[in-house]
């Protein structure tokens, strides 16, 4: 057997290897650019232009056509290029819309799930243009004339205090309802943290400062003992001041008196 040695393949010169590497890189970049151009061309085809918007969820305050008319002009782009965050903001700018979820539906539609505000109270402003408070304690702007409930309470307080006022109102209302002097018509929180309630019948109650638990305990004590006073004088309540440590002051129609909290009454 005769073995014949094979001479090794001579290495390519450095400049040739560099040319090959450069050529491969150029071809790769060209292929990527071609793919990108093809994708861009596809995404701009008329078939992907938005053709419809499906509205779901709460639409009691606005008709579907009204919502589309308000939001659609603010939408830009097609199925691929539409900015969902900006689209959501466009729908949430429609009056009475609290929250919107926007999603794409292949190949050229949008589906929008809406949640509307549910009015819980009026919000007093310094300029006299009242706003609304929803069931989450959020202040929002809408046509107050659209509210069917004419018995909404009116809140007033520092900016950002609406959730705090709504929370206390929900606890305070059933307690004061026991007076049979009407529901809480207005609840105010001063800048110094003092509370004031006005009932439908016109009676004004100064609740003072404190935590919600302290205010409710003070009000329950007042409600529990007031019948003894009104029963004695047979006069309707006009105002009450609960800011006294050892009792409270009341004004009945034509009569002003102070009710001390004796040990018997504290039970």
PDB file of C-alpha atoms in Angstrom:
ATOM      1  CA  UNK A   1       0.000   0.000   0.000  1.00  0.00           C
ATOM      2  CA  UNK A   2       1.353   3.383  -0.949  1.00  0.00           C
ATOM      3  CA  UNK A   3       0.279   6.309   1.224  1.00  0.00           C
ATOM      4  CA  UNK A   4       0.254   9.714  -0.398  1.00  0.00           C
ATOM      5  CA  UNK A   5       0.232  12.772   1.785  1.00  0.00           C
ATOM      6  CA  UNK A   6      -2.293  15.497   0.897  1.00  0.00           C
ATOM      7  CA  UNK A   7      -0.947  18.973   1.014  1.00  0.00           C
ATOM      8  CA  UNK A   8      -2.989  21.306   3.314  1.00  0.00           C
ATOM      9  CA  UNK A   9      -5.201  23.918   1.644  1.00  0.00           C
ATOM     10  CA  UNK A  10      -3.363  27.163   1.713  1.00  0.00           C
ATOM     11  CA  UNK A  11      -5.041  29.789   3.948  1.00  0.00           C
ATOM     12  CA  UNK A  12      -6.722  32.675   2.188  1.00  0.00           C
ATOM     13  CA  UNK A  13      -5.000  35.971   2.412  1.00  0.00           C
ATOM     14  CA  UNK A  14      -6.344  38.331   5.080  1.00  0.00           C
ATOM     15  CA  UNK A  15      -7.748  40.829   2.593  1.00  0.00           C
ATOM     16  CA  UNK A  16      -9.759  38.080   0.839  1.00  0.00           C
ATOM     17  CA  UNK A  17     -11.264  36.900   4.118  1.00  0.00           C
ATOM     18  CA  UNK A  18     -12.196  40.470   4.941  1.00  0.00           C
ATOM     19  CA  UNK A  19     -13.872  40.877   1.574  1.00  0.00           C
ATOM     20  CA  UNK A  20     -15.879  37.688   2.086  1.00  0.00           C
ATOM     21  CA  UNK A  21     -16.972  38.758   5.586  1.00  0.00           C
ATOM     22  CA  UNK A  22     -17.960  42.181   4.300  1.00  0.00           C
ATOM     23  CA  UNK A  23     -19.883  40.677   1.423  1.00  0.00           C
ATOM     24  CA  UNK A  24     -21.780  38.331   3.741  1.00  0.00           C
ATOM     25  CA  UNK A  25     -22.656  41.224   6.022  1.00  0.00           C
ATOM     26  CA  UNK A  26     -23.864  43.322   3.091  1.00  0.00           C
ATOM     27  CA  UNK A  27     -26.020  40.480   1.785  1.00  0.00           C
ATOM     28  CA  UNK A  28     -27.479  39.903   5.290  1.00  0.00           C
ATOM     29  CA  UNK A  29     -28.287  43.572   5.747  1.00  0.00           C
ATOM     30  CA  UNK A  30     -29.812  43.728   2.292  1.00  0.00           C
ATOM     31  CA  UNK A  31     -31.998  40.703   3.074  1.00  0.00           C
ATOM     32  CA  UNK A  32     -33.126  42.250   6.380  1.00  0.00           C
ATOM     33  CA  UNK A  33     -33.884  45.566   4.684  1.00  0.00           C
ATOM     34  CA  UNK A  34     -35.876  43.744   2.008  1.00  0.00           C
ATOM     35  CA  UNK A  35     -37.866  41.870   4.676  1.00  0.00           C
ATOM     36  CA  UNK A  36     -38.518  45.070   6.581  1.00  0.00           C
ATOM     37  CA  UNK A  37     -39.696  46.808   3.448  1.00  0.00           C
ATOM     38  CA  UNK A  38     -41.988  43.890   2.663  1.00  0.00           C
ATOM     39  CA  UNK A  39     -43.471  43.943   6.171  1.00  0.00           C
ATOM     40  CA  UNK A  40     -43.945  47.707   5.983  1.00  0.00           C
ATOM     41  CA  UNK A  41     -45.654  47.361   2.630  1.00  0.00           C
ATOM     42  CA  UNK A  42     -47.958  44.653   3.998  1.00  0.00           C
ATOM     43  CA  UNK A  43     -48.944  46.677   7.056  1.00  0.00           C
ATOM     44  CA  UNK A  44     -49.966  49.573   4.837  1.00  0.00           C
ATOM     45  CA  UNK A  45     -52.301  47.558   2.696  1.00  0.00           C
ATOM     46  CA  UNK A  46     -55.878  48.912   2.666  1.00  0.00           C
ATOM     47  CA  UNK A  47     -57.138  45.623   4.121  1.00  0.00           C
ATOM     48  CA  UNK A  48     -55.614  46.606   7.492  1.00  0.00           C
ATOM     49  CA  UNK A  49     -57.217  50.061   7.642  1.00  0.00           C
ATOM     50  CA  UNK A  50     -59.696  50.225  10.545  1.00  0.00           C
ATOM     51  CA  UNK A  51     -63.158  49.305   9.318  1.00  0.00           C
ATOM     52  CA  UNK A  52     -65.203  49.147  12.488  1.00  0.00           C
ATOM     53  CA  UNK A  53     -65.362  49.671  16.239  1.00  0.00           C
ATOM     54  CA  UNK A  54     -67.386  47.355  18.469  1.00  0.00           C
ATOM     55  CA  UNK A  55     -68.547  49.016  21.694  1.00  0.00           C
ATOM     56  CA  UNK A  56     -69.335  46.794  24.665  1.00  0.00           C
ATOM     57  CA  UNK A  57     -70.104  47.326  28.342  1.00  0.00           C
ATOM     58  CA  UNK A  58     -71.798  50.363  29.882  1.00  0.00           C
ATOM     59  CA  UNK A  59     -73.525  52.548  27.314  1.00  0.00           C
ATOM     60  CA  UNK A  60     -76.441  53.852  29.376  1.00  0.00           C
ATOM     61  CA  UNK A  61     -75.321  57.492  29.313  1.00  0.00           C
ATOM     62  CA  UNK A  62     -74.128  57.613  25.696  1.00  0.00           C
ATOM     63  CA  UNK A  63     -75.360  55.931  22.565  1.00  0.00           C
ATOM     64  CA  UNK A  64     -72.878  53.816  20.623  1.00  0.00           C
ATOM     65  CA  UNK A  65     -73.021  56.304  17.744  1.00  0.00           C
ATOM     66  CA  UNK A  66     -72.237  59.197  20.092  1.00  0.00           C
ATOM     67  CA  UNK A  67     -69.240  57.376  21.558  1.00  0.00           C
ATOM     68  CA  UNK A  68     -67.892  56.575  18.099  1.00  0.00           C
ATOM     69  CA  UNK A  69     -68.420  60.152  16.922  1.00  0.00           C
ATOM     70  CA  UNK A  70     -66.501  61.527  19.915  1.00  0.00           C
ATOM     71  CA  UNK A  71     -63.596  59.078  19.896  1.00  0.00           C
ATOM     72  CA  UNK A  72     -63.085  58.022  16.260  1.00  0.00           C
ATOM     73  CA  UNK A  73     -61.642  61.356  15.020  1.00  0.00           C
ATOM     74  CA  UNK A  74     -58.879  61.012  17.638  1.00  0.00           C
ATOM     75  CA  UNK A  75     -57.791  57.571  16.404  1.00  0.00           C
ATOM     76  CA  UNK A  76     -54.889  57.392  13.963  1.00  0.00           C
ATOM     77  CA  UNK A  77     -53.156  54.480  12.258  1.00  0.00           C
ATOM     78  CA  UNK A  78     -54.294  51.067  11.108  1.00  0.00           C
ATOM     79  CA  UNK A  79     -54.543  47.650  12.747  1.00  0.00           C
ATOM     80  CA  UNK A  80     -50.767  47.471  13.258  1.00  0.00           C
ATOM     81  CA  UNK A  81     -49.801  51.100  13.913  1.00  0.00           C
ATOM     82  CA  UNK A  82     -52.676  52.211  16.162  1.00  0.00           C
ATOM     83  CA  UNK A  83     -51.485  53.372  19.611  1.00  0.00           C
ATOM     84  CA  UNK A  84     -53.723  51.534  22.105  1.00  0.00           C
ATOM     85  CA  UNK A  85     -52.863  53.854  25.006  1.00  0.00           C
ATOM     86  CA  UNK A  86     -53.843  56.961  23.049  1.00  0.00           C
ATOM     87  CA  UNK A  87     -56.933  55.168  21.787  1.00  0.00           C
ATOM     88  CA  UNK A  88     -57.981  54.340  25.345  1.00  0.00           C
ATOM     89  CA  UNK A  89     -57.511  57.993  26.317  1.00  0.00           C
ATOM     90  CA  UNK A  90     -59.726  59.033  23.396  1.00  0.00           C
ATOM     91  CA  UNK A  91     -62.597  56.867  24.643  1.00  0.00           C
ATOM     92  CA  UNK A  92     -62.088  57.902  28.275  1.00  0.00           C
ATOM     93  CA  UNK A  93     -62.403  61.538  27.198  1.00  0.00           C
ATOM     94  CA  UNK A  94     -66.021  60.888  26.198  1.00  0.00           C
ATOM     95  CA  UNK A  95     -68.418  62.284  28.851  1.00  0.00           C
ATOM     96  CA  UNK A  96     -69.496  59.720  31.469  1.00  0.00           C
ATOM     97  CA  UNK A  97     -66.825  57.167  30.438  1.00  0.00           C
ATOM     98  CA  UNK A  98     -64.677  56.237  33.434  1.00  0.00           C
ATOM     99  CA  UNK A  99     -62.519  53.465  31.994  1.00  0.00           C
ATOM    100  CA  UNK A 100     -61.967  51.895  28.581  1.00  0.00           C
ATOM    101  CA  UNK A 101     -60.154  48.759  27.453  1.00  0.00           C
ATOM    102  CA  UNK A 102     -59.223  48.758  23.755  1.00  0.00           C
ATOM    103  CA  UNK A 103     -58.034  45.683  21.869  1.00  0.00           C
ATOM    104  CA  UNK A 104     -57.375  44.836  18.241  1.00  0.00           C
ATOM    105  CA  UNK A 105     -59.581  42.331  16.388  1.00  0.00           C
ATOM    106  CA  UNK A 106     -57.988  40.807  13.292  1.00  0.00           C
ATOM    107  CA  UNK A 107     -57.646  42.111  10.657  1.00  0.00           C
ATOM    108  CA  UNK A 108     -59.139  45.612  10.767  1.00  0.00           C
ATOM    109  CA  UNK A 109     -61.430  46.185  13.752  1.00  0.00           C
ATOM    110  CA  UNK A 110     -61.343  47.402  17.348  1.00  0.00           C
ATOM    111  CA  UNK A 111     -63.254  46.102  20.361  1.00  0.00           C
ATOM    112  CA  UNK A 112     -63.808  48.559  23.204  1.00  0.00           C
ATOM    113  CA  UNK A 113     -65.062  47.600  26.671  1.00  0.00           C
ATOM    114  CA  UNK A 114     -66.434  50.612  28.563  1.00  0.00           C
ATOM    115  CA  UNK A 115     -67.174  51.338  32.210  1.00  0.00           C
ATOM    116  CA  UNK A 116     -69.281  54.411  32.922  1.00  0.00           C
ATOM    117  CA  UNK A 117     -69.238  56.696  35.933  1.00  0.00           C
ATOM    118  CA  UNK A 118     -72.016  56.103  38.439  1.00  0.00           C
ATOM    119  CA  UNK A 119     -72.878  59.389  40.095  1.00  0.00           C
ATOM    120  CA  UNK A 120     -72.896  59.263  43.904  1.00  0.00           C
ATOM    121  CA  UNK A 121     -72.847  62.968  44.781  1.00  0.00           C
ATOM    122  CA  UNK A 122     -72.424  66.506  43.514  1.00  0.00           C
ATOM    123  CA  UNK A 123     -69.091  68.221  44.078  1.00  0.00           C
ATOM    124  CA  UNK A 124     -69.170  71.922  44.957  1.00  0.00           C
ATOM    125  CA  UNK A 125     -66.568  74.181  43.336  1.00  0.00           C
ATOM    126  CA  UNK A 126     -65.565  77.742  44.110  1.00  0.00           C
ATOM    127  CA  UNK A 127     -66.706  79.002  40.711  1.00  0.00           C
ATOM    128  CA  UNK A 128     -70.177  77.547  41.200  1.00  0.00           C
ATOM    129  CA  UNK A 129     -69.889  75.016  38.355  1.00  0.00           C
ATOM    130  CA  UNK A 130     -70.587  71.837  40.282  1.00  0.00           C
ATOM    131  CA  UNK A 131     -68.974  68.593  39.202  1.00  0.00           C
ATOM    132  CA  UNK A 132     -69.879  65.019  40.098  1.00  0.00           C
ATOM    133  CA  UNK A 133     -68.435  62.352  42.367  1.00  0.00           C
ATOM    134  CA  UNK A 134     -68.678  58.739  41.236  1.00  0.00           C
ATOM    135  CA  UNK A 135     -69.113  55.624  43.341  1.00  0.00           C
ATOM    136  CA  UNK A 136     -65.305  55.312  43.643  1.00  0.00           C
ATOM    137  CA  UNK A 137     -64.954  58.789  45.131  1.00  0.00           C
ATOM    138  CA  UNK A 138     -63.524  60.252  41.918  1.00  0.00           C
ATOM    139  CA  UNK A 139     -64.524  63.755  40.818  1.00  0.00           C
ATOM    140  CA  UNK A 140     -65.495  64.006  37.156  1.00  0.00           C
ATOM    141  CA  UNK A 141     -67.123  66.453  34.771  1.00  0.00           C
ATOM    142  CA  UNK A 142     -70.375  65.713  32.968  1.00  0.00           C
ATOM    143  CA  UNK A 143     -73.707  67.300  32.256  1.00  0.00           C
ATOM    144  CA  UNK A 144     -75.435  67.345  35.631  1.00  0.00           C
ATOM    145  CA  UNK A 145     -78.737  67.574  33.795  1.00  0.00           C
ATOM    146  CA  UNK A 146     -78.191  63.984  32.673  1.00  0.00           C
ATOM    147  CA  UNK A 147     -78.457  62.750  36.280  1.00  0.00           C
ATOM    148  CA  UNK A 148     -81.897  61.315  36.966  1.00  0.00           C
ATOM    149  CA  UNK A 149     -81.385  61.133  40.728  1.00  0.00           C
ATOM    150  CA  UNK A 150     -82.409  64.541  42.059  1.00  0.00           C
ATOM    151  CA  UNK A 151     -81.595  63.538  45.648  1.00  0.00           C
ATOM    152  CA  UNK A 152     -77.813  63.328  45.249  1.00  0.00           C
ATOM    153  CA  UNK A 153     -75.987  64.766  48.276  1.00  0.00           C
ATOM    154  CA  UNK A 154     -73.631  67.685  47.782  1.00  0.00           C
ATOM    155  CA  UNK A 155     -70.010  67.393  48.928  1.00  0.00           C
ATOM    156  CA  UNK A 156     -67.530  70.185  49.547  1.00  0.00           C
ATOM    157  CA  UNK A 157     -63.948  70.006  50.698  1.00  0.00           C
ATOM    158  CA  UNK A 158     -60.282  70.461  49.804  1.00  0.00           C
ATOM    159  CA  UNK A 159     -59.007  69.091  46.514  1.00  0.00           C
ATOM    160  CA  UNK A 160     -58.525  65.324  46.683  1.00  0.00           C
ATOM    161  CA  UNK A 161     -60.832  64.830  49.677  1.00  0.00           C
ATOM    162  CA  UNK A 162     -63.820  63.401  47.749  1.00  0.00           C
ATOM    163  CA  UNK A 163     -63.005  59.730  48.571  1.00  0.00           C
ATOM    164  CA  UNK A 164     -62.744  60.595  52.278  1.00  0.00           C
ATOM    165  CA  UNK A 165     -66.050  62.494  52.230  1.00  0.00           C
ATOM    166  CA  UNK A 166     -67.848  59.711  50.365  1.00  0.00           C
ATOM    167  CA  UNK A 167     -66.586  57.107  52.834  1.00  0.00           C
ATOM    168  CA  UNK A 168     -67.851  59.075  55.830  1.00  0.00           C
ATOM    169  CA  UNK A 169     -71.152  59.860  54.112  1.00  0.00           C
ATOM    170  CA  UNK A 170     -71.857  56.172  53.616  1.00  0.00           C
ATOM    171  CA  UNK A 171     -71.422  55.560  57.345  1.00  0.00           C
ATOM    172  CA  UNK A 172     -73.072  58.755  58.518  1.00  0.00           C
ATOM    173  CA  UNK A 173     -76.239  58.629  56.424  1.00  0.00           C
ATOM    174  CA  UNK A 174     -77.866  55.579  58.086  1.00  0.00           C
ATOM    175  CA  UNK A 175     -77.089  56.987  61.549  1.00  0.00           C
ATOM    176  CA  UNK A 176     -78.629  60.410  60.920  1.00  0.00           C
ATOM    177  CA  UNK A 177     -81.586  58.835  59.122  1.00  0.00           C
ATOM    178  CA  UNK A 178     -82.804  57.756  62.557  1.00  0.00           C
ATOM    179  CA  UNK A 179     -83.611  61.407  63.347  1.00  0.00           C
ATOM    180  CA  UNK A 180     -86.414  61.382  60.748  1.00  0.00           C
ATOM    181  CA  UNK A 181     -85.241  64.832  59.663  1.00  0.00           C
ATOM    182  CA  UNK A 182     -84.418  63.834  56.102  1.00  0.00           C
ATOM    183  CA  UNK A 183     -81.326  62.415  54.455  1.00  0.00           C
ATOM    184  CA  UNK A 184     -77.927  64.099  54.526  1.00  0.00           C
ATOM    185  CA  UNK A 185     -78.281  66.817  51.898  1.00  0.00           C
ATOM    186  CA  UNK A 186     -74.768  68.251  52.194  1.00  0.00           C
ATOM    187  CA  UNK A 187     -71.528  67.136  53.816  1.00  0.00           C
ATOM    188  CA  UNK A 188     -68.592  69.500  54.120  1.00  0.00           C
ATOM    189  CA  UNK A 189     -64.980  69.093  55.191  1.00  0.00           C
ATOM    190  CA  UNK A 190     -63.146  72.319  56.001  1.00  0.00           C
ATOM    191  CA  UNK A 191     -59.502  72.963  55.263  1.00  0.00           C
ATOM    192  CA  UNK A 192     -58.819  72.562  58.979  1.00  0.00           C
ATOM    193  CA  UNK A 193     -60.421  69.110  59.094  1.00  0.00           C
ATOM    194  CA  UNK A 194     -63.780  69.985  60.666  1.00  0.00           C
ATOM    195  CA  UNK A 195     -66.970  68.307  59.430  1.00  0.00           C
ATOM    196  CA  UNK A 196     -70.425  69.801  58.935  1.00  0.00           C
ATOM    197  CA  UNK A 197     -73.610  68.069  57.760  1.00  0.00           C
ATOM    198  CA  UNK A 198     -76.877  69.576  56.591  1.00  0.00           C
ATOM    199  CA  UNK A 199     -80.069  67.519  56.455  1.00  0.00           C
ATOM    200  CA  UNK A 200     -82.849  67.782  53.897  1.00  0.00           C
ATOM    201  CA  UNK A 201     -85.119  69.384  56.462  1.00  0.00           C
ATOM    202  CA  UNK A 202     -82.599  72.202  56.916  1.00  0.00           C
ATOM    203  CA  UNK A 203     -81.043  71.111  60.227  1.00  0.00           C
ATOM    204  CA  UNK A 204     -77.297  71.773  60.427  1.00  0.00           C
ATOM    205  CA  UNK A 205     -75.014  69.542  62.513  1.00  0.00           C
ATOM    206  CA  UNK A 206     -71.460  70.537  63.390  1.00  0.00           C
ATOM    207  CA  UNK A 207     -69.605  67.257  63.781  1.00  0.00           C
ATOM    208  CA  UNK A 208     -66.168  68.643  64.556  1.00  0.00           C
ATOM    209  CA  UNK A 209     -62.852  66.907  63.961  1.00  0.00           C
ATOM    210  CA  UNK A 210     -61.688  63.355  64.468  1.00  0.00           C
ATOM    211  CA  UNK A 211     -61.349  59.997  62.793  1.00  0.00           C
ATOM    212  CA  UNK A 212     -64.335  58.444  61.071  1.00  0.00           C
ATOM    213  CA  UNK A 213     -64.862  56.123  64.018  1.00  0.00           C
ATOM    214  CA  UNK A 214     -64.811  59.040  66.455  1.00  0.00           C
ATOM    215  CA  UNK A 215     -67.252  61.053  64.349  1.00  0.00           C
ATOM    216  CA  UNK A 216     -69.656  58.139  64.028  1.00  0.00           C
ATOM    217  CA  UNK A 217     -69.496  57.394  67.757  1.00  0.00           C
ATOM    218  CA  UNK A 218     -70.190  61.074  68.519  1.00  0.00           C
ATOM    219  CA  UNK A 219     -73.124  61.129  66.109  1.00  0.00           C
ATOM    220  CA  UNK A 220     -74.610  57.892  67.461  1.00  0.00           C
ATOM    221  CA  UNK A 221     -74.443  59.327  70.977  1.00  0.00           C
ATOM    222  CA  UNK A 222     -76.232  62.459  69.765  1.00  0.00           C
ATOM    223  CA  UNK A 223     -78.941  60.545  67.901  1.00  0.00           C
ATOM    224  CA  UNK A 224     -79.490  58.209  70.833  1.00  0.00           C
ATOM    225  CA  UNK A 225     -80.128  61.051  73.311  1.00  0.00           C
ATOM    226  CA  UNK A 226     -81.744  63.753  71.169  1.00  0.00           C
ATOM    227  CA  UNK A 227     -85.236  62.233  71.389  1.00  0.00           C
ATOM    228  CA  UNK A 228     -85.254  63.048  75.104  1.00  0.00           C
ATOM    229  CA  UNK A 229     -84.796  66.739  74.266  1.00  0.00           C
ATOM    230  CA  UNK A 230     -87.183  67.007  71.334  1.00  0.00           C
ATOM    231  CA  UNK A 231     -89.762  64.955  73.235  1.00  0.00           C
ATOM    232  CA  UNK A 232     -89.594  67.388  76.145  1.00  0.00           C
ATOM    233  CA  UNK A 233     -89.897  70.594  74.120  1.00  0.00           C
ATOM    234  CA  UNK A 234     -91.914  69.257  71.184  1.00  0.00           C
ATOM    235  CA  UNK A 235     -89.946  71.399  68.757  1.00  0.00           C
ATOM    236  CA  UNK A 236     -88.126  70.403  65.517  1.00  0.00           C
ATOM    237  CA  UNK A 237     -84.338  70.411  65.337  1.00  0.00           C
ATOM    238  CA  UNK A 238     -82.703  73.408  63.670  1.00  0.00           C
ATOM    239  CA  UNK A 239     -79.015  72.859  64.496  1.00  0.00           C
ATOM    240  CA  UNK A 240     -76.668  70.920  66.740  1.00  0.00           C
ATOM    241  CA  UNK A 241     -73.050  71.356  67.781  1.00  0.00           C
ATOM    242  CA  UNK A 242     -71.337  68.100  68.725  1.00  0.00           C
ATOM    243  CA  UNK A 243     -67.906  69.616  69.274  1.00  0.00           C
ATOM    244  CA  UNK A 244     -68.234  69.697  73.054  1.00  0.00           C
ATOM    245  CA  UNK A 245     -66.353  67.102  75.088  1.00  0.00           C
ATOM    246  CA  UNK A 246     -69.019  66.689  77.763  1.00  0.00           C
ATOM    247  CA  UNK A 247     -72.197  67.122  75.748  1.00  0.00           C
ATOM    248  CA  UNK A 248     -73.663  68.963  72.796  1.00  0.00           C
ATOM    249  CA  UNK A 249     -75.604  72.122  72.101  1.00  0.00           C
ATOM    250  CA  UNK A 250     -78.872  72.016  70.185  1.00  0.00           C
ATOM    251  CA  UNK A 251     -81.151  74.647  68.758  1.00  0.00           C
ATOM    252  CA  UNK A 252     -84.764  73.663  68.404  1.00  0.00           C
ATOM    253  CA  UNK A 253     -87.241  75.967  66.769  1.00  0.00           C
ATOM    254  CA  UNK A 254     -87.299  78.921  69.166  1.00  0.00           C
ATOM    255  CA  UNK A 255     -85.168  77.224  71.831  1.00  0.00           C
ATOM    256  CA  UNK A 256     -81.430  76.856  72.409  1.00  0.00           C
ATOM    257  CA  UNK A 257     -80.147  74.449  75.039  1.00  0.00           C
ATOM    258  CA  UNK A 258     -77.128  72.398  76.030  1.00  0.00           C
ATOM    259  CA  UNK A 259     -77.394  68.683  76.699  1.00  0.00           C
ATOM    260  CA  UNK A 260     -74.780  67.404  79.170  1.00  0.00           C
ATOM    261  CA  UNK A 261     -73.676  63.807  78.938  1.00  0.00           C
ATOM    262  CA  UNK A 262     -74.347  62.389  82.365  1.00  0.00           C
ATOM    263  CA  UNK A 263     -73.001  58.915  83.266  1.00  0.00           C
ATOM    264  CA  UNK A 264     -76.495  57.543  82.701  1.00  0.00           C
ATOM    265  CA  UNK A 265     -76.611  58.961  79.208  1.00  0.00           C
ATOM    266  CA  UNK A 266     -73.181  57.584  78.322  1.00  0.00           C
ATOM    267  CA  UNK A 267     -74.395  54.025  78.673  1.00  0.00           C
TER     268      UNK A 267
END
